[in-house]
Amino acid sequence: MTAEQDPLEPYLKLRRDRPGLFVNEPGGIEILDDVTAVDGIPVGVVYRDPYVMVVRDPVRFPDGRRGTYIRLLDAPGSPGTVMLPLLGGGAEVVLLEHFRHATRGWHVEVPRGFGTPALSAPENAAKEIAEEIGATAREIVPLGRLHPDTGLVGGHTELYAVHINGYGEPGRGEGIRRLFHVSPAGAEDLVRTGRITDAFTIAVLTRARLAGLLKGVA
């Protein structure tokens, strides 16, 4: 869990194993095939742990300038999942209070997690629902993909609505202190008043509403 000592070797392997991450589009920022330092700045995988990796690419900008660009990628190569748990066929949604190290604070969110390569995205969704809220997925409804930060994050996240019959204890080992359920209108009010600020939660609520899965909202 430290910075890579030799950033080029894992970078070249990444280019071989996941070529889709290095596709160039006409008129875009071009990733150079010449994998060397640019203006003395090393390129390659500059940090990696079991969950994320930081990549510094050698690039050519549309105006012809050469430089480097940082990207954050998922280390396993599998998309993360975000789940909106639904009770009563969409009459209520389950939310949780989760402590997040990055912000050093508590957030009202829906369950979510990193992808596990051995599992499909729906299987990951069911696993996270069980781990974080002690629930069994009765039906999993795909709501599409989300790019959480196109300026930094190279991967995407899969969104799901998950119908459940009930829930159990929070996953306290993951920093979750409380579970509660509210109506969809109540959840939207938490967004409106700024109680919910998590982008994943706002996105999955929006997708579920647009898909007609939430009861009691216009």
CSV table of N, CA and C in Angstrom, one decimal, residues 35-144:
chain,number,residue,atom,x,y,z
A,35,VAL,N,6.1,5.8,-23.7
A,35,VAL,CA,5.9,5.7,-22.3
A,35,VAL,C,7.2,6.1,-21.6
A,36,THR,N,7.4,7.4,-21.4
A,36,THR,CA,8.6,7.9,-20.8
A,36,THR,C,8.2,9.1,-19.9
A,37,ALA,N,9.1,9.5,-19.1
A,37,ALA,CA,8.9,10.7,-18.3
A,37,ALA,C,8.6,11.9,-19.2
A,38,VAL,N,7.8,12.8,-18.8
A,38,VAL,CA,7.5,14.1,-19.5
A,38,VAL,C,8.0,15.2,-18.7
A,39,ASP,N,9.0,16.0,-19.2
A,39,ASP,CA,9.5,17.1,-18.5
A,39,ASP,C,10.0,16.7,-17.1
A,40,GLY,N,10.6,15.6,-17.0
A,40,GLY,CA,11.1,15.1,-15.8
A,40,GLY,C,10.1,14.5,-14.8
A,41,ILE,N,8.8,14.5,-15.2
A,41,ILE,CA,7.8,13.9,-14.3
A,41,ILE,C,7.6,12.4,-14.7
A,42,PRO,N,7.8,11.5,-13.8
A,42,PRO,CA,7.6,10.1,-14.1
A,42,PRO,C,6.2,9.8,-14.5
A,43,VAL,N,6.0,8.8,-15.4
A,43,VAL,CA,4.6,8.3,-15.7
A,43,VAL,C,4.5,6.9,-15.3
A,44,GLY,N,3.2,6.4,-15.3
A,44,GLY,CA,3.0,5.0,-14.9
A,44,GLY,C,2.0,4.9,-13.7
A,45,VAL,N,2.0,3.7,-13.1
A,45,VAL,CA,1.2,3.5,-11.9
A,45,VAL,C,2.0,4.0,-10.7
A,46,VAL,N,1.6,5.2,-10.2
A,46,VAL,CA,2.4,5.8,-9.1
A,46,VAL,C,1.9,5.4,-7.8
A,47,TYR,N,0.7,4.8,-7.7
A,47,TYR,CA,0.2,4.3,-6.4
A,47,TYR,C,-0.8,3.2,-6.7
A,48,ARG,N,-0.8,2.1,-5.8
A,48,ARG,CA,-1.7,1.0,-6.0
A,48,ARG,C,-1.9,0.4,-4.7
A,49,ASP,N,-3.2,0.0,-4.4
A,49,ASP,CA,-3.5,-0.8,-3.2
A,49,ASP,C,-4.6,-1.8,-3.7
A,50,PRO,N,-5.2,-2.6,-2.9
A,50,PRO,CA,-6.2,-3.6,-3.4
A,50,PRO,C,-7.5,-3.0,-4.0
A,51,TYR,N,-7.7,-1.7,-3.8
A,51,TYR,CA,-8.9,-1.1,-4.2
A,51,TYR,C,-8.8,-0.1,-5.3
A,52,VAL,N,-7.8,0.8,-5.3
A,52,VAL,CA,-7.6,1.8,-6.3
A,52,VAL,C,-6.1,1.9,-6.7
A,53,MET,N,-6.0,2.5,-7.9
A,53,MET,CA,-4.6,2.8,-8.4
A,53,MET,C,-4.6,4.2,-9.0
A,54,VAL,N,-3.5,4.9,-8.8
A,54,VAL,CA,-3.3,6.2,-9.4
A,54,VAL,C,-2.4,6.1,-10.5
A,55,VAL,N,-2.8,6.5,-11.7
A,55,VAL,CA,-2.1,6.4,-12.9
A,55,VAL,C,-1.7,7.8,-13.5
A,56,ARG,N,-0.5,8.0,-13.9
A,56,ARG,CA,-0.1,9.3,-14.5
A,56,ARG,C,0.3,8.9,-16.0
A,57,ASP,N,-0.6,9.4,-16.9
A,57,ASP,CA,-0.4,9.1,-18.3
A,57,ASP,C,0.5,10.2,-19.0
A,58,PRO,N,1.3,9.8,-20.0
A,58,PRO,CA,1.9,10.7,-20.8
A,58,PRO,C,0.9,11.1,-21.9
A,59,VAL,N,0.7,12.4,-22.1
A,59,VAL,CA,-0.4,12.8,-23.0
A,59,VAL,C,0.0,14.0,-23.9
A,60,ARG,N,-0.7,14.1,-25.0
A,60,ARG,CA,-0.6,15.3,-25.9
A,60,ARG,C,-2.0,16.0,-25.9
A,61,PHE,N,-2.0,17.2,-25.5
A,61,PHE,CA,-3.3,18.0,-25.4
A,61,PHE,C,-3.7,18.4,-26.8
A,62,PRO,N,-5.0,18.8,-27.0
A,62,PRO,CA,-5.4,19.2,-28.4
A,62,PRO,C,-4.7,20.3,-29.0
A,63,ASP,N,-4.0,21.2,-28.2
A,63,ASP,CA,-3.3,22.3,-28.8
A,63,ASP,C,-1.8,21.9,-29.1
A,64,GLY,N,-1.5,20.6,-28.9
A,64,GLY,CA,-0.1,20.1,-29.3
A,64,GLY,C,0.8,20.0,-28.1
A,65,ARG,N,0.5,20.6,-27.0
A,65,ARG,CA,1.4,20.5,-25.8
A,65,ARG,C,1.5,19.1,-25.3
A,66,ARG,N,2.7,18.7,-24.9
A,66,ARG,CA,2.9,17.4,-24.2
A,66,ARG,C,2.8,17.6,-22.7
A,67,GLY,N,2.4,16.6,-22.0
A,67,GLY,CA,2.3,16.8,-20.5
A,67,GLY,C,1.9,15.4,-19.9
A,68,THR,N,1.4,15.5,-18.7
A,68,THR,CA,1.0,14.3,-18.0
A,68,THR,C,-0.4,14.6,-17.4
A,69,TYR,N,-1.2,13.5,-17.2
A,69,TYR,CA,-2.5,13.6,-16.6
A,69,TYR,C,-2.7,12.5,-15.7
A,70,ILE,N,-3.3,12.8,-14.5
A,70,ILE,CA,-3.5,11.8,-13.4
A,70,ILE,C,-4.9,11.2,-13.6
A,71,ARG,N,-5.1,9.9,-13.4
A,71,ARG,CA,-6.3,9.2,-13.3
A,71,ARG,C,-6.4,8.3,-12.1
A,72,LEU,N,-7.6,8.2,-11.6
A,72,LEU,CA,-7.9,7.2,-10.5
A,72,LEU,C,-8.7,6.1,-11.1
A,73,LEU,N,-8.1,4.8,-11.0
A,73,LEU,CA,-8.8,3.7,-11.5
A,73,LEU,C,-9.1,2.7,-10.4
A,74,ASP,N,-10.1,1.8,-10.7
A,74,ASP,CA,-10.4,0.7,-9.8
A,74,ASP,C,-9.3,-0.4,-10.0
A,75,ALA,N,-8.7,-0.8,-8.9
A,75,ALA,CA,-7.6,-1.8,-9.0
A,75,ALA,C,-8.1,-3.1,-9.5
A,76,PRO,N,-9.3,-3.6,-9.0
A,76,PRO,CA,-9.7,-5.0,-9.4
A,76,PRO,C,-10.2,-5.0,-10.9
A,77,GLY,N,-10.5,-3.9,-11.5
A,77,GLY,CA,-11.0,-4.0,-12.8
A,77,GLY,C,-12.5,-4.3,-12.9
A,78,SER,N,-13.2,-4.2,-11.8
A,78,SER,CA,-14.7,-4.5,-11.8
A,78,SER,C,-15.4,-3.2,-11.3
A,79,PRO,N,-16.5,-2.9,-11.9
A,79,PRO,CA,-17.2,-1.7,-11.4
A,79,PRO,C,-17.7,-1.8,-10.0
A,80,GLY,N,-17.8,-0.7,-9.3
A,80,GLY,CA,-18.4,-0.7,-8.0
A,80,GLY,C,-19.9,-0.7,-8.2
A,81,THR,N,-20.7,-0.9,-7.1
A,81,THR,CA,-22.1,-0.9,-7.2
A,81,THR,C,-22.7,0.0,-6.1
A,82,VAL,N,-23.9,0.6,-6.5
A,82,VAL,CA,-24.6,1.4,-5.6
A,82,VAL,C,-26.1,0.9,-5.6
A,83,MET,N,-26.6,0.7,-4.4
A,83,MET,CA,-27.9,0.1,-4.3
A,83,MET,C,-28.9,1.0,-3.6
A,84,LEU,N,-30.1,1.1,-4.1
A,84,LEU,CA,-31.2,1.8,-3.4
A,84,LEU,C,-32.1,0.7,-2.9
A,85,PRO,N,-32.1,0.4,-1.6
A,85,PRO,CA,-33.0,-0.6,-1.1
A,85,PRO,C,-34.5,-0.1,-1.0
A,86,LEU,N,-35.4,-0.9,-1.5
A,86,LEU,CA,-36.8,-0.5,-1.6
A,86,LEU,C,-37.7,-1.5,-0.7
A,87,LEU,N,-38.5,-0.9,0.1
A,87,LEU,CA,-39.5,-1.7,0.9
A,87,LEU,C,-40.9,-1.4,0.3
A,88,GLY,N,-41.7,-2.4,0.4
A,88,GLY,CA,-43.1,-2.2,0.0
A,88,GLY,C,-43.3,-1.9,-1.4
A,89,GLY,N,-42.4,-2.5,-2.3
A,89,GLY,CA,-42.5,-2.2,-3.7
A,89,GLY,C,-42.2,-0.8,-4.1
A,90,GLY,N,-41.4,-0.1,-3.3
A,90,GLY,CA,-41.1,1.3,-3.6
A,90,GLY,C,-41.8,2.3,-2.8
A,91,ALA,N,-42.5,1.9,-1.7
A,91,ALA,CA,-43.2,2.8,-0.8
A,91,ALA,C,-42.3,3.5,0.1
A,92,GLU,N,-41.2,2.8,0.4
A,92,GLU,CA,-40.1,3.3,1.3
A,92,GLU,C,-38.8,3.0,0.8
A,93,VAL,N,-37.8,3.8,1.2
A,93,VAL,CA,-36.4,3.5,0.9
A,93,VAL,C,-35.6,3.4,2.1
A,94,VAL,N,-34.6,2.6,2.1
A,94,VAL,CA,-33.7,2.4,3.3
A,94,VAL,C,-32.4,3.2,3.1
A,95,LEU,N,-32.1,4.0,4.1
A,95,LEU,CA,-30.9,4.8,4.1
A,95,LEU,C,-30.0,4.4,5.3
A,96,LEU,N,-28.8,4.8,5.3
A,96,LEU,CA,-27.9,4.6,6.4
A,96,LEU,C,-27.1,5.8,6.8
A,97,GLU,N,-26.6,5.8,8.0
A,97,GLU,CA,-25.6,6.8,8.4
A,97,GLU,C,-24.2,6.2,8.4
A,98,HIS,N,-23.4,6.7,7.6
A,98,HIS,CA,-22.1,6.1,7.3
A,98,HIS,C,-21.0,7.1,7.6
A,99,PHE,N,-20.0,6.7,8.4
A,99,PHE,CA,-18.8,7.6,8.6
A,99,PHE,C,-17.8,7.4,7.5
A,100,ARG,N,-17.5,8.5,6.8
A,100,ARG,CA,-16.5,8.5,5.7
A,100,ARG,C,-15.2,9.1,6.1
A,101,HIS,N,-14.2,8.3,6.0
A,101,HIS,CA,-12.8,8.8,6.3
A,101,HIS,C,-12.4,10.0,5.5
A,102,ALA,N,-12.7,10.0,4.2
A,102,ALA,CA,-12.3,11.1,3.4
A,102,ALA,C,-12.8,12.5,3.8
A,103,THR,N,-14.0,12.6,4.3
A,103,THR,CA,-14.5,13.8,4.7
A,103,THR,C,-14.5,14.0,6.2
A,104,ARG,N,-14.1,12.9,6.9
A,104,ARG,CA,-14.1,12.9,8.4
A,104,ARG,C,-15.4,13.3,9.0
A,105,GLY,N,-16.5,12.7,8.4
A,105,GLY,CA,-17.8,13.1,8.9
A,105,GLY,C,-18.8,12.0,8.6
A,106,TRP,N,-20.0,12.1,9.2
A,106,TRP,CA,-21.1,11.2,8.9
A,106,TRP,C,-22.0,11.7,7.7
A,107,HIS,N,-22.4,10.7,6.9
A,107,HIS,CA,-23.2,11.0,5.8
A,107,HIS,C,-24.4,10.1,5.7
A,108,VAL,N,-25.5,10.6,5.2
A,108,VAL,CA,-26.7,9.8,4.9
A,108,VAL,C,-26.6,9.3,3.5
A,109,GLU,N,-26.6,8.0,3.4
A,109,GLU,CA,-26.3,7.4,2.1
A,109,GLU,C,-27.1,6.1,1.8
A,110,VAL,N,-27.0,5.6,0.6
A,110,VAL,CA,-27.4,4.2,0.4
A,110,VAL,C,-26.2,3.3,0.4
A,111,PRO,N,-26.5,2.0,0.5
A,111,PRO,CA,-25.3,1.1,0.5
A,111,PRO,C,-24.6,1.1,-0.9
A,112,ARG,N,-23.3,0.9,-0.8
A,112,ARG,CA,-22.5,0.8,-2.0
A,112,ARG,C,-21.1,0.1,-1.7
A,113,GLY,N,-20.4,-0.3,-2.7
A,113,GLY,CA,-19.2,-1.0,-2.4
A,113,GLY,C,-18.3,-1.1,-3.7
A,114,PHE,N,-17.1,-1.5,-3.5
A,114,PHE,CA,-16.2,-1.8,-4.6
A,114,PHE,C,-16.6,-3.1,-5.3
A,115,GLY,N,-16.2,-3.3,-6.5
A,115,GLY,CA,-16.5,-4.5,-7.2
A,115,GLY,C,-15.6,-5.6,-6.8
A,116,THR,N,-16.1,-6.8,-6.8
A,116,THR,CA,-15.3,-8.0,-6.6
A,116,THR,C,-15.2,-8.8,-7.9
A,117,PRO,N,-14.0,-9.0,-8.4
A,117,PRO,CA,-13.8,-9.5,-9.8
A,117,PRO,C,-14.5,-10.9,-10.0
A,118,ALA,N,-14.6,-11.7,-8.9
A,118,ALA,CA,-15.2,-13.0,-9.1
A,118,ALA,C,-16.7,-13.0,-9.2
A,119,LEU,N,-17.3,-11.9,-8.9
A,119,LEU,CA,-18.7,-11.8,-8.9
A,119,LEU,C,-19.2,-10.8,-10.1
A,120,SER,N,-20.4,-11.1,-10.6
A,120,SER,CA,-21.0,-10.1,-11.5
A,120,SER,C,-21.5,-8.9,-10.7
A,121,ALA,N,-21.8,-7.8,-11.4
A,121,ALA,CA,-22.3,-6.6,-10.7
A,121,ALA,C,-23.5,-6.9,-9.9
A,122,PRO,N,-24.6,-7.6,-10.4
A,122,PRO,CA,-25.7,-7.9,-9.6
A,122,PRO,C,-25.4,-8.7,-8.4
A,123,GLU,N,-24.4,-9.7,-8.5
A,123,GLU,CA,-24.0,-10.4,-7.4
A,123,GLU,C,-23.3,-9.6,-6.3
A,124,ASN,N,-22.5,-8.6,-6.8
A,124,ASN,CA,-21.9,-7.7,-5.9
A,124,ASN,C,-22.9,-6.8,-5.2
A,125,ALA,N,-24.0,-6.4,-5.9
A,125,ALA,CA,-25.1,-5.7,-5.3
A,125,ALA,C,-25.7,-6.4,-4.1
A,126,ALA,N,-26.0,-7.7,-4.4
A,126,ALA,CA,-26.6,-8.6,-3.4
A,126,ALA,C,-25.7,-8.7,-2.2
A,127,LYS,N,-24.4,-8.9,-2.4
A,127,LYS,CA,-23.5,-9.1,-1.4
A,127,LYS,C,-23.4,-7.8,-0.5
A,128,GLU,N,-23.3,-6.6,-1.1
A,128,GLU,CA,-23.2,-5.4,-0.3
A,128,GLU,C,-24.5,-5.2,0.5
A,129,ILE,N,-25.6,-5.5,-0.1
A,129,ILE,CA,-26.9,-5.3,0.7
A,129,ILE,C,-26.9,-6.2,1.9
A,130,ALA,N,-26.4,-7.4,1.8
A,130,ALA,CA,-26.3,-8.3,2.9
A,130,ALA,C,-25.3,-7.8,4.0
A,131,GLU,N,-24.2,-7.3,3.5
A,131,GLU,CA,-23.1,-6.9,4.5
A,131,GLU,C,-23.5,-5.6,5.2
A,132,GLU,N,-24.1,-4.7,4.5
A,132,GLU,CA,-24.3,-3.3,5.1
A,132,GLU,C,-25.6,-3.2,5.8
A,133,ILE,N,-26.6,-3.9,5.4
A,133,ILE,CA,-27.9,-3.7,6.0
A,133,ILE,C,-28.6,-5.0,6.5
A,134,GLY,N,-27.9,-6.1,6.3
A,134,GLY,CA,-28.4,-7.4,6.8
A,134,GLY,C,-29.7,-7.8,6.0
A,135,ALA,N,-29.8,-7.5,4.7
A,135,ALA,CA,-31.0,-7.8,4.0
A,135,ALA,C,-30.7,-8.8,2.9
A,136,THR,N,-31.7,-9.5,2.4
A,136,THR,CA,-31.7,-10.4,1.3
A,136,THR,C,-32.3,-9.7,0.1
A,137,ALA,N,-31.6,-9.7,-1.0
A,137,ALA,CA,-32.2,-9.1,-2.2
A,137,ALA,C,-33.3,-10.0,-2.8
A,138,ARG,N,-34.5,-9.5,-2.9
A,138,ARG,CA,-35.6,-10.2,-3.5
A,138,ARG,C,-35.6,-10.0,-5.0
A,139,GLU,N,-35.4,-8.8,-5.5
A,139,GLU,CA,-35.3,-8.5,-6.9
A,139,GLU,C,-34.3,-7.3,-7.1
A,140,ILE,N,-33.5,-7.5,-8.1
A,140,ILE,CA,-32.5,-6.4,-8.4
A,140,ILE,C,-32.8,-5.8,-9.7
A,141,VAL,N,-33.0,-4.5,-9.7
A,141,VAL,CA,-33.4,-3.8,-11.0
A,141,VAL,C,-32.2,-2.9,-11.4
A,142,PRO,N,-31.6,-3.2,-12.6
A,142,PRO,CA,-30.5,-2.3,-13.0
A,142,PRO,C,-31.0,-0.9,-13.4
A,143,LEU,N,-30.2,0.1,-13.0
A,143,LEU,CA,-30.6,1.5,-13.3
A,143,LEU,C,-29.5,2.2,-14.1
A,144,GLY,N,-28.6,1.4,-14.7
A,144,GLY,CA,-27.6,2.0,-15.6
A,144,GLY,C,-26.3,2.3,-14.8
